[in-house]
């Protein structure tokens, strides 16, 4: 794994929620869930595996739309939180606490999702292993959709520092270092107040990909590529797309 301890600390302290997810409204999350279902053309009532699904921020909406949901995540804490959220709405949920490279082979799901930059934690051979274990648990013809950051977009911006006003009035600051030999982005995050006093900070390592890199990794795991988009709105991929969204089929 790329820099194990830093990654685990980032998720254990819920820094991803504090920095990124808290900036999305419930309407944003619902829209994303609906876009995912549309791109997968998922049949009502079918079984979706939310791979690296956290506390079900998006898959709660799949369940509300009548899909059967299983969430896999390495963090037990997040899965317990998901169970609570689903239980409060009387929605069924299965959780699996394991590393995504060890996805159980017998889930036999119709679809899999991996949302919000949840790839890029491993070296390529380990990422292929993770995709292979997911491939094995999909039904024949099953589909997998995921997103990640677009290396071309960030490179075009020279990985420069970004500042973004938060919904709570504070500011998210992100500073980056890019390793050209590995394509790994080392990011330093700070939440600062109006006077630029630091409220919280963290760091993260993530491998960045081009569409071609993703095709290589997925094909090595057995997948066929169906479509590559620049967003969940199905915009064409371009240098200006912050995200890459891939739909692959078993
Ligand atoms: C960026 S978060 C996204 C969570 C969720 N998909 C969402 O959109 O809210 C990445 C998730 O991947 C999980 N994760 C990180 N490394 C993992 C691994 N090796 N195996 C399984 N899950 C992992 C983290 O615990 C975290 O919940």
Short mmCIF file of C-alpha atoms and ligand atoms in Angstrom, two decimals:
data_model
loop_
_atom_site.label_atom_id
_atom_site.label_comp_id
_atom_site.label_asym_id
_atom_site.label_seq_id
_atom_site.Cartn_x
_atom_site.Cartn_y
_atom_site.Cartn_z
CA UNK A 1 0.00 0.00 0.00
CA UNK A 2 1.15 3.53 -0.72
CA UNK A 3 2.23 5.05 2.64
CA UNK A 4 -0.02 2.83 4.83
CA UNK A 5 0.01 4.76 8.09
CA UNK A 6 -0.81 8.16 6.59
CA UNK A 7 -3.73 6.72 4.62
CA UNK A 8 -5.16 4.87 7.62
CA UNK A 9 -4.83 7.96 9.82
CA UNK A 10 -6.61 10.05 7.17
CA UNK A 11 -9.64 7.74 7.14
CA UNK A 12 -9.61 6.92 10.88
CA UNK A 13 -9.85 10.61 11.75
CA UNK A 14 -12.64 11.07 9.15
CA UNK A 15 -10.60 13.82 7.53
CA UNK A 16 -12.15 12.95 4.13
CA UNK A 17 -15.57 13.71 5.58
CA UNK A 18 -14.42 16.95 7.24
CA UNK A 19 -12.57 18.26 4.18
CA UNK A 20 -14.59 16.94 1.24
CA UNK A 21 -17.84 15.11 2.01
CA UNK A 22 -19.23 17.75 4.38
CA UNK A 23 -19.21 20.12 1.40
CA UNK A 24 -21.85 18.02 -0.38
CA UNK A 25 -25.54 18.42 0.48
CA UNK A 26 -27.93 15.46 0.73
CA UNK A 27 -29.32 16.63 -2.63
CA UNK A 28 -25.80 16.38 -4.14
CA UNK A 29 -25.44 12.84 -2.76
CA UNK A 30 -28.86 11.83 -4.05
CA UNK A 31 -28.11 13.28 -7.50
CA UNK A 32 -24.84 11.34 -7.64
CA UNK A 33 -26.66 8.11 -6.68
CA UNK A 34 -29.27 8.71 -9.40
CA UNK A 35 -26.58 9.45 -12.01
CA UNK A 36 -24.74 6.24 -11.08
CA UNK A 37 -27.94 4.18 -11.45
CA UNK A 38 -28.59 5.82 -14.82
CA UNK A 39 -25.06 5.11 -16.14
CA UNK A 40 -25.26 1.51 -14.94
CA UNK A 41 -28.80 1.18 -16.28
CA UNK A 42 -29.35 -0.84 -13.08
CA UNK A 43 -32.54 -2.89 -12.82
CA UNK A 44 -34.72 -2.05 -9.78
CA UNK A 45 -34.22 -4.51 -6.94
CA UNK A 46 -30.83 -5.73 -8.16
CA UNK A 47 -27.83 -6.14 -5.85
CA UNK A 48 -25.18 -3.37 -5.68
CA UNK A 49 -21.85 -3.75 -3.93
CA UNK A 50 -20.61 -0.35 -2.72
CA UNK A 51 -16.90 -1.15 -2.74
CA UNK A 52 -14.89 1.08 -0.35
CA UNK A 53 -18.33 2.48 0.45
CA UNK A 54 -17.57 4.04 3.85
CA UNK A 55 -20.69 4.81 5.87
CA UNK A 56 -22.98 4.53 2.83
CA UNK A 57 -23.09 8.25 2.05
CA UNK A 58 -24.21 7.39 -1.50
CA UNK A 59 -25.48 3.81 -1.18
CA UNK A 60 -28.17 4.82 1.34
CA UNK A 61 -29.77 6.46 -1.69
CA UNK A 62 -29.49 3.20 -3.68
CA UNK A 63 -31.34 1.46 -0.84
CA UNK A 64 -34.00 4.21 -0.77
CA UNK A 65 -34.49 3.64 -4.52
CA UNK A 66 -35.17 -0.06 -3.88
CA UNK A 67 -31.77 -1.65 -4.55
CA UNK A 68 -30.23 -4.34 -2.34
CA UNK A 69 -26.98 -2.92 -0.90
CA UNK A 70 -23.78 -4.47 0.42
CA UNK A 71 -21.02 -2.15 1.62
CA UNK A 72 -17.41 -3.30 1.78
CA UNK A 73 -14.90 -1.15 3.64
CA UNK A 74 -11.72 -1.68 5.62
CA UNK A 75 -12.91 0.57 8.48
CA UNK A 76 -15.26 -1.18 10.91
CA UNK A 77 -16.21 2.15 12.45
CA UNK A 78 -17.63 3.39 9.13
CA UNK A 79 -19.59 0.19 8.60
CA UNK A 80 -21.12 0.40 12.08
CA UNK A 81 -22.18 3.94 11.26
CA UNK A 82 -23.70 2.71 7.96
CA UNK A 83 -25.64 -0.01 9.84
CA UNK A 84 -27.08 2.62 12.17
CA UNK A 85 -28.08 4.92 9.27
CA UNK A 86 -29.77 2.11 7.29
CA UNK A 87 -31.45 0.70 10.44
CA UNK A 88 -32.98 4.09 11.26
CA UNK A 89 -34.81 3.92 7.93
CA UNK A 90 -35.60 0.19 8.17
CA UNK A 91 -33.49 -0.47 5.07
CA UNK A 92 -31.64 -3.78 4.76
CA UNK A 93 -27.84 -3.68 4.57
CA UNK A 94 -25.03 -6.23 4.49
CA UNK A 95 -21.57 -5.03 5.49
CA UNK A 96 -18.18 -6.62 4.90
CA UNK A 97 -15.18 -5.37 6.81
CA UNK A 98 -12.15 -6.30 4.77
CA UNK A 99 -9.42 -4.97 2.52
CA UNK A 100 -10.81 -4.49 -1.00
CA UNK A 101 -8.04 -6.76 -2.34
CA UNK A 102 -9.71 -9.59 -0.43
CA UNK A 103 -13.28 -9.08 -1.66
CA UNK A 104 -15.12 -12.38 -0.95
CA UNK A 105 -15.64 -14.30 -4.20
CA UNK A 106 -19.19 -15.47 -3.45
CA UNK A 107 -21.19 -12.23 -3.26
CA UNK A 108 -22.48 -12.69 -6.80
CA UNK A 109 -23.57 -9.06 -7.16
CA UNK A 110 -25.19 -7.48 -10.23
CA UNK A 111 -23.30 -4.19 -9.98
CA UNK A 112 -20.39 -2.64 -8.11
CA UNK A 113 -19.63 1.01 -7.41
CA UNK A 114 -16.46 2.62 -6.09
CA UNK A 115 -17.20 6.28 -5.53
CA UNK A 116 -15.30 9.41 -4.68
CA UNK A 117 -11.67 8.71 -5.53
CA UNK A 118 -11.42 5.38 -3.76
CA UNK A 119 -8.78 3.94 -6.08
CA UNK A 120 -5.10 4.85 -6.14
CA UNK A 121 -4.13 3.59 -2.68
CA UNK A 122 -1.94 0.79 -4.04
CA UNK A 123 0.91 0.03 -6.41
CA UNK A 124 -0.34 -1.21 -9.81
CA UNK A 125 0.06 -4.94 -9.12
CA UNK A 126 -1.97 -4.59 -5.91
CA UNK A 127 -4.61 -2.47 -7.65
CA UNK A 128 -4.99 -5.24 -10.26
CA UNK A 129 -5.36 -7.75 -7.41
CA UNK A 130 -8.13 -5.58 -5.92
CA UNK A 131 -9.93 -5.27 -9.29
CA UNK A 132 -9.56 -9.05 -9.85
CA UNK A 133 -11.20 -9.86 -6.53
CA UNK A 134 -14.05 -7.51 -7.43
CA UNK A 135 -14.33 -9.04 -10.92
CA UNK A 136 -14.66 -12.52 -9.37
CA UNK A 137 -17.62 -11.55 -7.21
CA UNK A 138 -19.61 -9.88 -10.00
CA UNK A 139 -22.22 -11.91 -11.88
CA UNK A 140 -21.38 -12.62 -15.52
CA UNK A 141 -22.13 -9.46 -17.50
CA UNK A 142 -22.21 -7.49 -14.21
CA UNK A 143 -21.10 -3.84 -14.36
CA UNK A 144 -18.66 -1.81 -12.31
CA UNK A 145 -18.57 2.00 -12.16
CA UNK A 146 -15.94 4.10 -10.42
CA UNK A 147 -14.26 7.50 -10.52
CA UNK A 148 -10.85 8.92 -9.83
CA UNK A 149 -8.97 12.16 -10.32
CA UNK A 150 -7.91 12.94 -13.88
CA UNK A 151 -4.11 13.22 -14.02
CA UNK A 152 -4.36 15.30 -17.23
CA UNK A 153 -6.60 17.88 -15.53
CA UNK A 154 -4.35 18.30 -12.49
CA UNK A 155 -1.18 18.35 -14.59
CA UNK A 156 -2.70 21.11 -16.72
CA UNK A 157 -3.20 23.09 -13.49
CA UNK A 158 0.44 22.29 -12.53
CA UNK A 159 -0.81 20.70 -9.29
CA UNK A 160 -0.98 24.24 -7.91
CA UNK A 161 -2.37 25.12 -4.46
CA UNK A 162 -6.15 25.45 -4.30
CA UNK A 163 -8.33 27.40 -1.85
CA UNK A 164 -12.05 26.73 -1.60
CA UNK A 165 -14.63 28.51 0.55
CA UNK A 166 -16.52 25.98 2.67
CA UNK A 167 -20.24 25.83 3.45
CA UNK A 168 -19.40 26.70 7.10
CA UNK A 169 -17.52 29.86 5.99
CA UNK A 170 -14.04 28.43 6.61
CA UNK A 171 -11.55 27.72 3.81
CA UNK A 172 -10.16 24.43 2.50
CA UNK A 173 -6.53 24.78 1.41
CA UNK A 174 -4.80 22.02 -0.54
CA UNK A 175 -1.08 22.05 -1.36
CA UNK A 176 0.37 19.31 -3.59
CA UNK A 177 3.64 17.64 -4.45
CA UNK A 178 3.68 15.38 -7.47
CA UNK A 179 6.16 12.54 -7.93
CA UNK A 180 6.80 12.23 -11.68
CA UNK A 181 8.41 8.79 -11.37
CA UNK A 182 5.38 7.16 -9.69
CA UNK A 183 2.45 9.50 -10.51
CA UNK A 184 1.74 9.72 -6.77
CA UNK A 185 0.24 12.96 -5.51
CA UNK A 186 1.21 13.94 -1.97
CA UNK A 187 -1.40 16.41 -0.72
CA UNK A 188 -1.38 18.55 2.41
CA UNK A 189 -4.82 19.68 3.54
CA UNK A 190 -5.69 22.49 5.90
CA UNK A 191 -9.02 23.80 7.12
CA UNK A 192 -8.40 27.43 8.07
CA UNK A 193 -10.64 30.15 9.47
CA UNK A 194 -11.15 33.65 8.03
CA UNK A 195 -7.87 34.78 9.65
CA UNK A 196 -6.04 31.79 8.18
CA UNK A 197 -5.56 30.15 11.60
CA UNK A 198 -5.30 26.40 11.10
CA UNK A 199 -8.24 24.49 12.56
CA UNK A 200 -7.31 21.02 11.29
CA UNK A 201 -4.75 19.55 8.94
CA UNK A 202 -3.85 16.24 7.38
CA UNK A 203 -1.96 14.73 4.48
CA UNK A 204 -2.66 12.02 1.93
CA UNK A 205 -0.96 10.01 -0.82
CA UNK A 206 -2.84 8.91 -3.92
CA UNK A 207 -1.78 7.55 -7.26
CA UNK A 208 -3.19 9.50 -10.21
CA UNK A 209 -4.25 7.92 -13.48
CA UNK A 210 -4.93 8.71 -17.10
CA UNK A 211 -7.82 6.90 -18.84
CA UNK A 212 -5.26 4.64 -20.53
CA UNK A 213 -3.75 3.60 -17.16
CA UNK A 214 -7.21 2.65 -15.89
CA UNK A 215 -7.97 0.63 -19.03
CA UNK A 216 -4.72 -1.27 -18.55
CA UNK A 217 -5.44 -2.08 -14.88
CA UNK A 218 -9.05 -3.09 -15.53
CA UNK A 219 -8.23 -5.24 -18.55
CA UNK A 220 -5.45 -6.96 -16.58
CA UNK A 221 -8.14 -7.88 -14.03
CA UNK A 222 -10.42 -9.30 -16.76
CA UNK A 223 -12.83 -6.36 -17.27
CA UNK A 224 -14.09 -5.04 -20.61
CA UNK A 225 -14.30 -1.24 -20.82
CA UNK A 226 -17.81 -0.01 -21.69
CA UNK A 227 -17.45 3.75 -21.40
CA UNK A 228 -15.16 6.46 -20.09
CA UNK A 229 -16.74 9.77 -19.11
CA UNK A 230 -15.55 13.08 -17.67
CA UNK A 231 -18.28 13.19 -15.02
CA UNK A 232 -21.28 11.29 -13.67
CA UNK A 233 -23.39 13.53 -15.95
CA UNK A 234 -21.87 11.48 -18.81
CA UNK A 235 -19.89 14.45 -20.20
CA UNK A 236 -17.11 13.38 -22.58
CA UNK A 237 -13.70 13.01 -20.96
CA UNK A 238 -11.32 15.88 -21.71
CA UNK A 239 -8.31 17.72 -20.30
CA UNK A 240 -10.82 19.92 -18.48
CA UNK A 241 -12.55 17.04 -16.63
CA UNK A 242 -11.49 16.96 -12.97
CA UNK A 243 -12.72 13.36 -12.79
CA UNK A 244 -12.52 10.20 -14.84
CA UNK A 245 -15.63 8.01 -14.60
CA UNK A 246 -15.30 4.48 -15.95
CA UNK A 247 -17.99 1.88 -16.61
CA UNK A 248 -16.57 -1.62 -17.06
CA UNK A 249 -18.24 -4.98 -17.59
CA UNK A 250 -17.39 -8.54 -16.56
C1 LIG B 1 -12.63 8.58 -0.13
S1 LIG B 1 -13.51 7.48 0.91
C2 LIG B 1 -14.98 7.24 -0.03
C3 LIG B 1 -16.09 6.56 0.74
C4 LIG B 1 -17.41 6.43 -0.06
N1 LIG B 1 -17.21 5.75 -1.32
C5 LIG B 1 -18.04 7.79 -0.29
O1 LIG B 1 -18.15 8.21 -1.45
O2 LIG B 1 -18.42 8.43 0.70
C6 LIG B 1 -12.59 5.99 0.65
C7 LIG B 1 -13.06 4.79 1.47
O3 LIG B 1 -12.21 3.69 1.17
C8 LIG B 1 -11.96 2.95 2.36
N2 LIG B 1 -10.71 2.23 2.16
C9 LIG B 1 -9.46 2.72 2.13
N3 LIG B 1 -8.58 1.75 1.88
C10 LIG B 1 -9.29 0.60 1.74
C11 LIG B 1 -8.95 -0.75 1.48
N4 LIG B 1 -7.68 -1.12 1.31
N5 LIG B 1 -9.93 -1.66 1.41
C12 LIG B 1 -11.23 -1.30 1.59
N6 LIG B 1 -11.62 -0.04 1.86
C13 LIG B 1 -10.65 0.90 1.93
C14 LIG B 1 -11.89 4.02 3.44
O4 LIG B 1 -12.12 3.49 4.73
C15 LIG B 1 -12.99 5.00 2.99
O5 LIG B 1 -14.23 4.70 3.57
#
